[in-house]
mmCIF file of N, CA and C in Angstrom:
data_model
loop_
_atom_site.group_PDB
_atom_site.id
_atom_site.type_symbol
_atom_site.label_atom_id
_atom_site.label_comp_id
_atom_site.label_asym_id
_atom_site.label_seq_id
_atom_site.Cartn_x
_atom_site.Cartn_y
_atom_site.Cartn_z
ATOM 1 N N MET A 172 -10.834 -18.577 6.776
ATOM 2 C CA MET A 172 -11.123 -17.743 7.451
ATOM 3 C C MET A 172 -11.772 -16.480 7.344
ATOM 4 N N LYS A 173 -12.226 -15.784 7.807
ATOM 5 C CA LYS A 173 -13.209 -14.433 7.553
ATOM 6 C C LYS A 173 -12.377 -13.289 8.638
ATOM 7 N N SER A 174 -11.591 -13.463 9.329
ATOM 8 C CA SER A 174 -11.029 -12.595 9.986
ATOM 9 C C SER A 174 -9.257 -12.955 10.295
ATOM 10 N N LEU A 175 -8.893 -12.033 10.388
ATOM 11 C CA LEU A 175 -7.278 -11.607 10.942
ATOM 12 C C LEU A 175 -7.279 -12.239 12.402
ATOM 13 N N THR A 176 -8.340 -11.670 12.837
ATOM 14 C CA THR A 176 -8.358 -11.848 14.905
ATOM 15 C C THR A 176 -7.264 -12.933 15.349
ATOM 16 N N PRO A 177 -7.477 -14.289 15.026
ATOM 17 C CA PRO A 177 -7.277 -15.549 15.134
ATOM 18 C C PRO A 177 -5.727 -15.674 15.223
ATOM 19 N N LEU A 178 -4.860 -14.839 14.245
ATOM 20 C CA LEU A 178 -3.661 -14.591 14.084
ATOM 21 C C LEU A 178 -2.871 -13.602 14.917
ATOM 22 N N ASN A 179 -3.457 -12.537 15.550
ATOM 23 C CA ASN A 179 -2.787 -11.404 16.774
ATOM 24 C C ASN A 179 -2.027 -12.159 17.357
ATOM 25 N N GLY A 180 -0.700 -11.717 17.151
ATOM 26 C CA GLY A 180 0.540 -12.313 18.175
ATOM 27 C C GLY A 180 1.244 -13.485 17.478
ATOM 28 N N HIS A 181 0.555 -13.650 16.593
ATOM 29 C CA HIS A 181 1.121 -15.235 15.935
ATOM 30 C C HIS A 181 1.956 -15.115 14.896
ATOM 31 N N VAL A 182 2.285 -13.961 13.825
ATOM 32 C CA VAL A 182 2.916 -14.480 12.870
ATOM 33 C C VAL A 182 4.110 -13.696 12.739
ATOM 34 N N THR A 183 4.943 -14.507 12.576
ATOM 35 C CA THR A 183 6.736 -14.116 12.412
ATOM 36 C C THR A 183 7.255 -13.221 11.654
ATOM 37 N N VAL A 184 6.441 -13.545 10.156
ATOM 38 C CA VAL A 184 6.963 -12.811 9.344
ATOM 39 C C VAL A 184 5.691 -11.952 8.487
ATOM 40 N N ILE A 185 5.653 -10.988 8.133
ATOM 41 C CA ILE A 185 4.768 -9.940 7.437
ATOM 42 C C ILE A 185 5.738 -9.134 6.350
ATOM 43 N N HIS A 186 4.940 -9.262 5.071
ATOM 44 C CA HIS A 186 5.696 -8.871 3.717
ATOM 45 C C HIS A 186 4.394 -8.217 3.431
ATOM 46 N N THR A 187 4.440 -6.455 3.251
ATOM 47 C CA THR A 187 3.907 -6.005 2.517
ATOM 48 C C THR A 187 4.446 -5.022 1.212
ATOM 49 N N SER A 188 4.399 -4.791 0.292
ATOM 50 C CA SER A 188 4.902 -3.614 -0.810
ATOM 51 C C SER A 188 3.589 -3.041 -1.636
ATOM 52 N N SER A 189 4.429 -1.864 -1.992
ATOM 53 C CA SER A 189 3.279 -0.813 -2.801
ATOM 54 C C SER A 189 1.836 -1.292 -2.039
ATOM 55 N N PHE A 190 1.917 -0.770 -1.142
ATOM 56 C CA PHE A 190 0.703 -0.818 -0.180
ATOM 57 C C PHE A 190 0.528 0.530 0.972
ATOM 58 N N PHE A 191 1.210 0.920 1.282
ATOM 59 C CA PHE A 191 1.176 1.861 2.348
ATOM 60 C C PHE A 191 1.364 3.072 1.422
ATOM 61 N N HIS A 192 1.763 3.384 1.101
ATOM 62 C CA HIS A 192 1.500 4.919 0.100
ATOM 63 C C HIS A 192 0.238 5.029 -0.553
ATOM 64 N N LEU A 193 -0.474 4.268 -0.481
ATOM 65 C CA LEU A 193 -1.684 4.186 -1.028
ATOM 66 C C LEU A 193 -2.497 5.076 -0.239
ATOM 67 N N PHE A 194 -2.611 5.304 1.139
ATOM 68 C CA PHE A 194 -3.162 5.662 2.244
ATOM 69 C C PHE A 194 -2.613 7.010 2.546
ATOM 70 N N SER A 195 -3.694 7.947 3.738
ATOM 71 C CA SER A 195 -3.472 9.369 4.064
ATOM 72 C C SER A 195 -2.291 8.931 4.906
ATOM 73 N N GLU A 196 -1.687 9.926 5.657
ATOM 74 C CA GLU A 196 -0.579 9.542 7.029
ATOM 75 C C GLU A 196 -1.576 8.833 8.233
ATOM 76 N N GLU A 197 -2.875 9.132 8.692
ATOM 77 C CA GLU A 197 -3.652 8.751 9.495
ATOM 78 C C GLU A 197 -3.866 7.139 9.198
ATOM 79 N N GLN A 198 -4.319 6.663 8.261
ATOM 80 C CA GLN A 198 -4.475 5.393 7.573
ATOM 81 C C GLN A 198 -3.226 4.809 7.826
ATOM 82 N N GLN A 199 -1.991 5.301 7.110
ATOM 83 C CA GLN A 199 -1.039 4.448 7.514
ATOM 84 C C GLN A 199 -0.442 4.086 8.642
ATOM 85 N N LEU A 200 -0.763 4.835 9.317
ATOM 86 C CA LEU A 200 -0.618 4.441 11.049
ATOM 87 C C LEU A 200 -1.726 3.576 11.584
ATOM 88 N N GLU A 201 -3.054 3.753 10.794
ATOM 89 C CA GLU A 201 -3.591 2.631 11.639
ATOM 90 C C GLU A 201 -3.152 1.134 10.852
ATOM 91 N N LEU A 202 -2.744 1.004 10.021
ATOM 92 C CA LEU A 202 -2.182 0.179 8.920
ATOM 93 C C LEU A 202 -1.123 -0.817 9.699
ATOM 94 N N ALA A 203 -0.344 0.768 10.512
ATOM 95 C CA ALA A 203 1.051 0.023 11.266
ATOM 96 C C ALA A 203 0.418 -0.707 12.215
ATOM 97 N N GLN A 204 -0.395 -0.113 13.021
ATOM 98 C CA GLN A 204 -1.077 -0.937 14.208
ATOM 99 C C GLN A 204 -1.301 -2.230 13.927
ATOM 100 N N LYS A 205 -1.891 -2.672 13.066
ATOM 101 C CA LYS A 205 -3.375 -3.389 13.003
ATOM 102 C C LYS A 205 -1.640 -4.923 12.116
ATOM 103 N N MET A 206 -0.863 -4.498 11.712
ATOM 104 C CA MET A 206 0.187 -5.055 11.204
ATOM 105 C C MET A 206 0.922 -5.643 12.406
ATOM 106 N N ALA A 207 1.266 -4.500 13.561
ATOM 107 C CA ALA A 207 1.898 -4.761 14.876
ATOM 108 C C ALA A 207 1.239 -5.514 15.472
ATOM 109 N N GLY A 208 -0.200 -5.281 15.697
ATOM 110 C CA GLY A 208 -1.268 -6.494 16.311
ATOM 111 C C GLY A 208 -1.060 -7.968 15.834
ATOM 112 N N LEU A 209 -0.342 -8.370 14.920
ATOM 113 C CA LEU A 209 -0.102 -9.694 14.171
ATOM 114 C C LEU A 209 0.734 -10.032 14.777
ATOM 115 N N LEU A 210 2.020 -9.451 14.661
ATOM 116 C CA LEU A 210 3.365 -9.764 14.631
ATOM 117 C C LEU A 210 3.370 -10.766 16.311
ATOM 118 N N SER A 211 4.163 -11.455 16.102
ATOM 119 C CA SER A 211 4.306 -12.608 17.268
ATOM 120 C C SER A 211 5.530 -11.368 18.388
ATOM 121 N N PRO A 212 5.106 -11.961 19.344
ATOM 122 C CA PRO A 212 5.855 -11.170 20.483
ATOM 123 C C PRO A 212 7.895 -11.740 20.387
ATOM 124 N N VAL A 213 7.658 -12.697 19.512
ATOM 125 C CA VAL A 213 9.201 -13.629 19.565
ATOM 126 C C VAL A 213 10.383 -12.378 19.012
ATOM 127 N N PRO A 214 11.387 -12.369 20.039
ATOM 128 C CA PRO A 214 12.571 -11.875 18.836
ATOM 129 C C PRO A 214 12.834 -12.592 17.342
ATOM 130 N N GLY A 215 13.320 -11.308 16.752
ATOM 131 C CA GLY A 215 13.334 -11.664 15.665
ATOM 132 C C GLY A 215 12.083 -11.769 14.306
ATOM 133 N N SER A 216 10.966 -11.741 14.995
ATOM 134 C CA SER A 216 9.813 -11.671 14.160
ATOM 135 C C SER A 216 9.734 -9.994 13.424
ATOM 136 N N THR A 217 9.818 -10.119 11.994
ATOM 137 C CA THR A 217 9.640 -9.339 11.158
ATOM 138 C C THR A 217 8.601 -8.401 10.466
ATOM 139 N N ILE A 218 8.178 -7.395 10.269
ATOM 140 C CA ILE A 218 7.580 -6.789 9.527
ATOM 141 C C ILE A 218 8.399 -6.291 7.803
ATOM 142 N N PHE A 219 8.497 -6.559 7.067
ATOM 143 C CA PHE A 219 9.256 -5.678 5.920
ATOM 144 C C PHE A 219 8.446 -5.472 4.538
ATOM 145 N N GLY A 220 9.242 -4.602 3.987
ATOM 146 C CA GLY A 220 8.480 -4.370 2.536
ATOM 147 C C GLY A 220 9.098 -3.086 1.475
ATOM 148 N N MET A 221 8.578 -2.440 0.764
ATOM 149 C CA MET A 221 8.962 -1.389 0.084
ATOM 150 C C MET A 221 7.789 -0.462 -0.511
ATOM 151 N N HIS A 222 7.635 0.700 -0.299
ATOM 152 C CA HIS A 222 6.405 1.325 -1.109
ATOM 153 C C HIS A 222 7.315 2.646 -1.321
ATOM 154 N N ALA A 223 6.388 3.360 -2.022
ATOM 155 C CA ALA A 223 6.574 4.734 -2.104
ATOM 156 C C ALA A 223 7.412 5.877 -1.354
ATOM 157 N N GLY A 224 8.500 6.407 -1.479
ATOM 158 C CA GLY A 224 8.859 7.580 -0.026
ATOM 159 C C GLY A 224 9.732 8.613 -0.873
ATOM 160 N N LEU A 225 10.034 9.871 0.137
ATOM 161 C CA LEU A 225 10.449 10.695 -0.119
ATOM 162 C C LEU A 225 11.971 11.344 0.826
ATOM 163 N N ALA A 226 12.492 11.816 0.486
ATOM 164 C CA ALA A 226 13.937 12.071 1.291
ATOM 165 C C ALA A 226 13.169 12.964 2.333
ATOM 166 N N GLU A 227 12.188 13.570 2.481
ATOM 167 C CA GLU A 227 11.443 14.229 3.479
ATOM 168 C C GLU A 227 9.943 14.008 3.377
ATOM 169 N N LYS A 228 9.308 13.592 4.624
ATOM 170 C CA LYS A 228 7.929 13.220 4.985
ATOM 171 C C LYS A 228 7.237 14.134 4.074
ATOM 172 N N GLY A 229 6.456 13.937 3.326
ATOM 173 C CA GLY A 229 5.205 14.760 2.818
ATOM 174 C C GLY A 229 4.448 14.453 1.625
ATOM 175 N N PHE A 230 3.896 15.187 0.929
ATOM 176 C CA PHE A 230 3.578 14.505 -0.534
ATOM 177 C C PHE A 230 3.513 14.824 -1.831
ATOM 178 N N SER A 231 3.817 13.726 -2.419
ATOM 179 C CA SER A 231 4.757 13.723 -3.731
ATOM 180 C C SER A 231 3.840 14.399 -4.936
ATOM 181 N N LYS A 232 4.408 15.087 -5.792
ATOM 182 C CA LYS A 232 3.919 15.857 -6.684
ATOM 183 C C LYS A 232 2.886 15.132 -7.818
ATOM 184 N N GLU A 233 3.441 13.710 -7.777
ATOM 185 C CA GLU A 233 3.021 12.660 -8.810
ATOM 186 C C GLU A 233 1.195 12.351 -8.139
ATOM 187 N N GLY A 234 1.002 12.386 -6.974
ATOM 188 C CA GLY A 234 -0.268 12.328 -6.387
ATOM 189 C C GLY A 234 -0.922 10.604 -6.840
ATOM 190 N N ASN A 235 -1.923 10.467 -6.093
ATOM 191 C CA ASN A 235 -2.090 9.171 -5.822
ATOM 192 C C ASN A 235 -3.120 8.646 -6.783
ATOM 193 N N ARG A 236 -2.691 7.670 -7.648
ATOM 194 C CA ARG A 236 -3.915 7.329 -8.603
ATOM 195 C C ARG A 236 -4.905 6.401 -7.894
ATOM 196 N N ARG A 237 -4.960 6.018 -6.870
ATOM 197 C CA ARG A 237 -6.337 5.190 -6.467
ATOM 198 C C ARG A 237 -7.252 6.562 -6.356
ATOM 199 N N THR A 238 -7.000 7.533 -5.838
ATOM 200 C CA THR A 238 -7.850 8.180 -4.927
ATOM 201 C C THR A 238 -8.129 9.586 -6.164
ATOM 202 N N GLY A 239 -6.707 9.976 -6.717
ATOM 203 C CA GLY A 239 -6.947 11.314 -7.076
ATOM 204 C C GLY A 239 -6.173 12.003 -6.570
ATOM 205 N N GLY A 240 -6.472 12.165 -5.259
ATOM 206 C CA GLY A 240 -5.497 13.007 -4.213
ATOM 207 C C GLY A 240 -4.177 12.934 -4.098
ATOM 208 N N PRO A 241 -3.605 13.551 -3.133
ATOM 209 C CA PRO A 241 -2.023 13.773 -2.940
ATOM 210 C C PRO A 241 -1.695 12.536 -2.577
ATOM 211 N N LEU A 242 -0.566 12.217 -2.768
ATOM 212 C CA LEU A 242 0.287 10.823 -1.980
ATOM 213 C C LEU A 242 1.174 11.478 -1.402
ATOM 214 N N PHE A 243 0.812 10.651 -0.110
ATOM 215 C CA PHE A 243 1.605 10.689 1.433
ATOM 216 C C PHE A 243 3.076 9.519 1.118
ATOM 217 N N CYS A 244 3.906 10.393 1.358
ATOM 218 C CA CYS A 244 4.946 9.308 1.555
ATOM 219 C C CYS A 244 6.244 9.738 3.020
ATOM 220 N N HIS A 245 6.445 8.539 3.166
ATOM 221 C CA HIS A 245 7.197 8.852 4.663
ATOM 222 C C HIS A 245 8.788 9.253 3.964
ATOM 223 N N SER A 246 9.481 9.784 4.832
ATOM 224 C CA SER A 246 10.838 9.531 4.752
ATOM 225 C C SER A 246 11.368 8.306 5.695
ATOM 226 N N PRO A 247 12.749 8.173 5.208
ATOM 227 C CA PRO A 247 13.354 6.762 5.806
ATOM 228 C C PRO A 247 13.622 7.384 7.382
ATOM 229 N N ASP A 248 13.427 8.527 8.093
ATOM 230 C CA ASP A 248 13.551 8.984 9.391
ATOM 231 C C ASP A 248 12.323 8.688 10.012
ATOM 232 N N SER A 249 11.503 9.458 9.117
ATOM 233 C CA SER A 249 10.178 9.570 9.536
ATOM 234 C C SER A 249 9.267 7.631 9.569
ATOM 235 N N TRP A 250 9.444 7.170 8.699
ATOM 236 C CA TRP A 250 9.430 5.537 8.940
ATOM 237 C C TRP A 250 9.556 5.220 10.117
ATOM 238 N N LYS A 251 11.406 5.457 10.158
ATOM 239 C CA LYS A 251 11.751 4.997 11.694
ATOM 240 C C LYS A 251 10.966 5.349 13.007
ATOM 241 N N GLU A 252 10.604 6.486 12.857
ATOM 242 C CA GLU A 252 10.181 7.097 14.383
ATOM 243 C C GLU A 252 8.524 6.885 14.354
ATOM 244 N N LEU A 253 7.962 6.484 13.096
ATOM 245 C CA LEU A 253 6.422 5.488 13.404
ATOM 246 C C LEU A 253 6.743 4.211 14.195
ATOM 247 N N TRP A 254 7.378 3.682 13.267
ATOM 248 C CA TRP A 254 7.838 2.147 14.112
ATOM 249 C C TRP A 254 8.270 2.460 15.769
ATOM 250 N N ASN A 255 9.618 2.385 15.827
ATOM 251 C CA ASN A 255 10.319 2.944 17.050
ATOM 252 C C ASN A 255 9.990 3.865 18.082
ATOM 253 N N GLY A 256 9.037 3.790 18.861
ATOM 254 C CA GLY A 256 8.682 4.737 19.617
ATOM 255 C C GLY A 256 7.056 5.194 19.137
ATOM 256 N N GLY A 257 6.459 5.047 18.393
ATOM 257 C CA GLY A 257 5.344 5.328 17.838
ATOM 258 C C GLY A 257 4.173 3.948 17.774
ATOM 259 N N ILE A 258 4.760 2.943 17.442
ATOM 260 C CA ILE A 258 4.026 1.446 17.421
ATOM 261 C C ILE A 258 4.272 0.801 18.291
ATOM 262 N N PHE A 259 5.854 0.670 18.327
ATOM 263 C CA PHE A 259 6.317 0.374 19.567
ATOM 264 C C PHE A 259 6.761 0.818 20.377
ATOM 265 N N LYS A 260 6.975 0.573 21.950
ATOM 266 C CA LYS A 260 7.940 0.909 22.819
ATOM 267 C C LYS A 260 9.561 1.068 22.262
ATOM 268 N N LYS A 261 9.941 2.379 22.079
ATOM 269 C CA LYS A 261 11.193 2.640 22.069
ATOM 270 C C LYS A 261 12.258 1.886 22.051
ATOM 271 N N GLY A 262 12.779 1.698 21.379
ATOM 272 C CA GLY A 262 13.739 0.150 21.535
ATOM 273 C C GLY A 262 13.568 -1.255 21.577
ATOM 274 N N THR A 263 12.294 -1.651 21.457
ATOM 275 C CA THR A 263 11.900 -2.725 21.055
ATOM 276 C C THR A 263 12.046 -3.545 19.973
ATOM 277 N N VAL A 264 12.278 -2.437 18.994
ATOM 278 C CA VAL A 264 12.374 -3.039 17.617
ATOM 279 C C VAL A 264 13.484 -2.480 16.676
ATOM 280 N N LYS A 265 13.512 -2.950 15.766
ATOM 281 C CA LYS A 265 15.036 -2.419 14.877
ATOM 282 C C LYS A 265 14.248 -1.932 13.825
ATOM 283 N N VAL A 266 14.719 -0.480 13.377
ATOM 284 C CA VAL A 266 13.976 -0.519 12.042
ATOM 285 C C VAL A 266 15.078 -0.344 10.997
ATOM 286 N N GLU A 267 14.564 -0.623 9.906
ATOM 287 C CA GLU A 267 15.642 -0.180 8.685
ATOM 288 C C GLU A 267 14.811 0.236 7.739
ATOM 289 N N ALA A 268 15.612 1.687 7.182
ATOM 290 C CA ALA A 268 14.566 1.910 6.057
ATOM 291 C C ALA A 268 15.876 2.651 5.310
ATOM 292 N N THR A 269 15.747 2.560 3.800
ATOM 293 C CA THR A 269 16.685 3.312 2.765
ATOM 294 C C THR A 269 15.610 3.412 1.719
ATOM 295 N N LEU A 270 16.027 4.941 1.134
ATOM 296 C CA LEU A 270 15.537 5.083 0.045
ATOM 297 C C LEU A 270 16.101 4.538 -1.195
ATOM 298 N N GLN A 271 15.968 4.301 -2.407
ATOM 299 C CA GLN A 271 16.030 4.281 -3.760
ATOM 300 C C GLN A 271 15.757 4.678 -4.885
ATOM 301 N N SER A 272 16.314 5.007 -6.122
ATOM 302 C CA SER A 272 15.607 5.421 -6.885
ATOM 303 C C SER A 272 14.342 4.204 -7.661
ATOM 304 N N ALA A 273 13.452 4.714 -8.039
ATOM 305 C CA ALA A 273 12.433 3.579 -8.477
ATOM 306 C C ALA A 273 12.577 3.139 -9.826
ATOM 307 N N VAL A 274 13.550 3.872 -10.488
ATOM 308 C CA VAL A 274 14.492 3.513 -11.842
ATOM 309 C C VAL A 274 14.799 2.120 -11.757
ATOM 310 N N ASP A 275 15.938 2.207 -10.509
ATOM 311 C CA ASP A 275 16.706 1.416 -10.179
ATOM 312 C C ASP A 275 15.977 -0.149 -9.463
ATOM 313 N N VAL A 276 14.918 -0.022 -8.566
ATOM 314 C CA VAL A 276 14.378 -0.806 -8.191
ATOM 315 C C VAL A 276 13.891 -1.379 -9.625
ATOM 316 N N PHE A 277 12.854 -1.123 -9.992
ATOM 317 C CA PHE A 277 12.205 -1.914 -11.417
ATOM 318 C C PHE A 277 13.413 -2.599 -12.495
ATOM 319 N N GLU A 278 14.272 -1.593 -12.543
ATOM 320 C CA GLU A 278 15.343 -2.591 -13.477
ATOM 321 C C GLU A 278 15.960 -3.875 -12.809
ATOM 322 N N MET A 279 16.223 -3.550 -11.402
ATOM 323 C CA MET A 279 16.699 -4.922 -10.668
ATOM 324 C C MET A 279 15.780 -5.797 -10.351
ATOM 325 N N GLY A 280 14.276 -5.512 -10.706
ATOM 326 C CA GLY A 280 13.308 -6.014 -10.198
ATOM 327 C C GLY A 280 13.031 -6.754 -11.827
ATOM 328 N N GLY A 281 13.656 -6.640 -12.795
ATOM 329 C CA GLY A 281 13.559 -7.485 -14.204
ATOM 330 C C GLY A 281 12.128 -6.777 -14.877
ATOM 331 N N TRP A 282 12.030 -5.528 -14.333
ATOM 332 C CA TRP A 282 10.453 -4.166 -14.998
ATOM 333 C C TRP A 282 11.315 -3.531 -15.533
ATOM 334 N N LYS A 283 11.968 -3.654 -16.695
ATOM 335 C CA LYS A 283 12.909 -2.996 -17.648
ATOM 336 C C LYS A 283 11.715 -1.997 -18.231
ATOM 337 N N GLU A 284 10.937 -2.527 -18.848
ATOM 338 C CA GLU A 284 9.402 -1.625 -19.573
ATOM 339 C C GLU A 284 8.792 -0.521 -18.645
ATOM 340 N N ALA A 285 8.564 -0.793 -17.397
ATOM 341 C CA ALA A 285 8.137 0.013 -16.457
ATOM 342 C C ALA A 285 9.310 1.082 -16.269
ATOM 343 N N ALA A 286 10.680 0.595 -15.920
ATOM 344 C CA ALA A 286 11.718 1.538 -15.658
ATOM 345 C C ALA A 286 11.892 2.509 -16.548
ATOM 346 N N THR A 287 11.775 2.048 -17.883
ATOM 347 C CA THR A 287 11.821 2.928 -19.500
ATOM 348 C C THR A 287 10.811 3.978 -19.081
ATOM 349 N N LYS A 288 9.558 3.454 -18.655
ATOM 350 C CA LYS A 288 8.623 4.665 -18.675
ATOM 351 C C LYS A 288 8.464 5.658 -17.973
ATOM 352 N N LEU A 289 9.277 5.186 -16.863
ATOM 353 C CA LEU A 289 9.319 6.050 -15.742
ATOM 354 C C LEU A 289 10.528 7.219 -16.122
ATOM 355 N N LYS A 290 11.590 6.776 -16.829
ATOM 356 C CA LYS A 290 12.743 7.855 -17.431
ATOM 357 C C LYS A 290 12.316 8.211 -18.492
ATOM 358 N N THR A 291 10.991 8.277 -19.031
ATOM 359 C CA THR A 291 10.988 8.935 -20.444
ATOM 360 C C THR A 291 9.674 9.258 -20.262
ATOM 361 N N ARG A 292 8.963 9.698 -19.529
ATOM 362 C CA ARG A 292 7.572 10.270 -19.343
ATOM 363 C C ARG A 292 7.926 11.570 -19.633
ATOM 364 N N SER A 293 6.455 12.023 -20.633
ATOM 365 C CA SER A 293 6.916 13.229 -21.288
ATOM 366 C C SER A 293 5.177 13.543 -21.096
ATOM 367 N N VAL A 294 5.049 14.763 -21.982
ATOM 368 C CA VAL A 294 3.756 15.775 -22.302
ATOM 369 C C VAL A 294 4.073 16.485 -23.526
ATOM 370 N N SER A 295 3.132 16.562 -23.766
ATOM 371 C CA SER A 295 3.293 17.467 -25.115
ATOM 372 C C SER A 295 3.016 18.915 -24.685
ATOM 373 N N GLY A 296 4.360 19.532 -25.106
ATOM 374 C CA GLY A 296 4.236 21.090 -24.694
ATOM 375 C C GLY A 296 3.456 21.914 -25.770
ATOM 376 N N SER A 297 3.013 23.249 -25.365
ATOM 377 C CA SER A 297 2.464 24.131 -25.845
ATOM 378 C C SER A 297 2.504 24.509 -27.619
ATOM 379 N N THR A 298 4.157 23.931 -28.072
ATOM 380 C CA THR A 298 4.351 23.577 -29.114
ATOM 381 C C THR A 298 4.293 22.448 -29.670
ATOM 382 N N GLY A 299 3.679 21.534 -29.032
ATOM 383 C CA GLY A 299 3.309 20.186 -29.791
ATOM 384 C C GLY A 299 4.361 19.357 -29.565
ATOM 385 N N GLU A 300 5.517 19.893 -29.087
ATOM 386 C CA GLU A 300 6.922 19.054 -29.024
ATOM 387 C C GLU A 300 6.348 17.509 -27.632
ATOM 388 N N SER A 301 7.324 17.203 -27.616
ATOM 389 C CA SER A 301 7.182 16.352 -26.345
ATOM 390 C C SER A 301 7.859 17.139 -25.699
ATOM 391 N N GLU A 302 7.595 17.223 -23.849
ATOM 392 C CA GLU A 302 8.853 17.871 -23.498
ATOM 393 C C GLU A 302 8.752 16.873 -21.453
ATOM 394 N N PRO A 303 9.442 16.953 -21.019
ATOM 395 C CA PRO A 303 9.593 16.011 -19.509
ATOM 396 C C PRO A 303 8.486 16.716 -18.625
ATOM 397 N N LEU A 304 8.108 15.803 -18.188
ATOM 398 C CA LEU A 304 6.925 16.234 -17.096
ATOM 399 C C LEU A 304 7.791 17.334 -15.786
ATOM 400 N N ASN A 305 9.059 16.750 -15.395
ATOM 401 C CA ASN A 305 9.548 17.550 -14.564
ATOM 402 C C ASN A 305 8.759 17.640 -13.089
ATOM 403 N N LEU A 306 7.881 15.844 -12.906
ATOM 404 C CA LEU A 306 7.646 15.559 -11.353
ATOM 405 C C LEU A 306 8.624 15.234 -10.806
ATOM 406 N N ARG A 307 8.214 15.788 -9.466
ATOM 407 C CA ARG A 307 9.231 14.688 -8.253
ATOM 408 C C ARG A 307 8.246 13.363 -7.597
ATOM 409 N N LEU A 308 8.870 12.847 -8.738
ATOM 410 C CA LEU A 308 8.536 11.329 -8.337
ATOM 411 C C LEU A 308 9.121 10.791 -6.926
ATOM 412 N N PRO A 309 8.114 9.939 -6.286
ATOM 413 C CA PRO A 309 8.948 9.558 -5.098
ATOM 414 C C PRO A 309 9.842 7.926 -5.568
ATOM 415 N N ASP A 310 10.597 8.314 -4.631
ATOM 416 C CA ASP A 310 11.708 7.133 -4.200
ATOM 417 C C ASP A 310 10.685 5.949 -4.008
ATOM 418 N N ILE A 311 11.718 4.455 -3.889
ATOM 419 C CA ILE A 311 11.323 3.594 -3.099
ATOM 420 C C ILE A 311 11.451 3.130 -2.062
ATOM 421 N N LEU A 312 10.686 3.373 -0.678
ATOM 422 C CA LEU A 312 11.552 3.158 0.576
ATOM 423 C C LEU A 312 11.423 1.775 0.764
ATOM 424 N N GLN A 313 12.664 1.139 0.781
ATOM 425 C CA GLN A 313 13.056 -0.289 1.596
ATOM 426 C C GLN A 313 13.444 0.137 2.779
ATOM 427 N N TRP A 314 12.083 -1.207 3.746
ATOM 428 C CA TRP A 314 12.249 -1.085 5.191
ATOM 429 C C TRP A 314 11.938 -2.432 5.539
ATOM 430 N N SER A 315 12.542 -2.354 7.160
ATOM 431 C CA SER A 315 12.130 -3.847 7.760
ATOM 432 C C SER A 315 12.375 -3.326 9.154
ATOM 433 N N VAL A 316 11.220 -3.726 10.216
ATOM 434 C CA VAL A 316 10.945 -3.606 11.404
ATOM 435 C C VAL A 316 11.179 -4.689 12.075
ATOM 436 N N THR A 317 12.015 -5.192 12.794
ATOM 437 C CA THR A 317 12.023 -6.237 13.896
ATOM 438 C C THR A 317 11.838 -6.334 14.941
ATOM 439 N N ARG A 318 11.814 -7.323 15.722
ATOM 440 C CA ARG A 318 11.633 -7.369 17.515
ATOM 441 C C ARG A 318 13.004 -7.869 17.761
ATOM 442 N N LEU A 319 13.186 -6.800 18.957
ATOM 443 C CA LEU A 319 14.684 -7.360 19.723
ATOM 444 C C LEU A 319 14.429 -8.487 20.911
#
């Protein structure tokens, strides 16, 4: 298969994780539109996943490792608005979105080494001593969009 076009309107479950936050807000909208186009119109068809998120929509101080630019993160509320009324006609989908600490998600997923690195990130200060980075690291936005 060289194109996803034959799948438009035929996919009942789509999973995407650690993906949306790699793109700008405008590109995230475009990605959501493309995924919505793949989704079957059958009630219960679902798109779900997780990616970096913040309590308030905006840019994480962490930055985007892919582009070197800012890392745009949705909040649970902005994510719900994007899908319910933005991508899909309001009231035709159920959107669930919650934030969890990245450390907690990594620990639950069995990635203890990654969780430890997040907990202990530091830089050498002017005295040569290790100091905490004090960055506002994004949380993990866990979400699902289900056709009603």
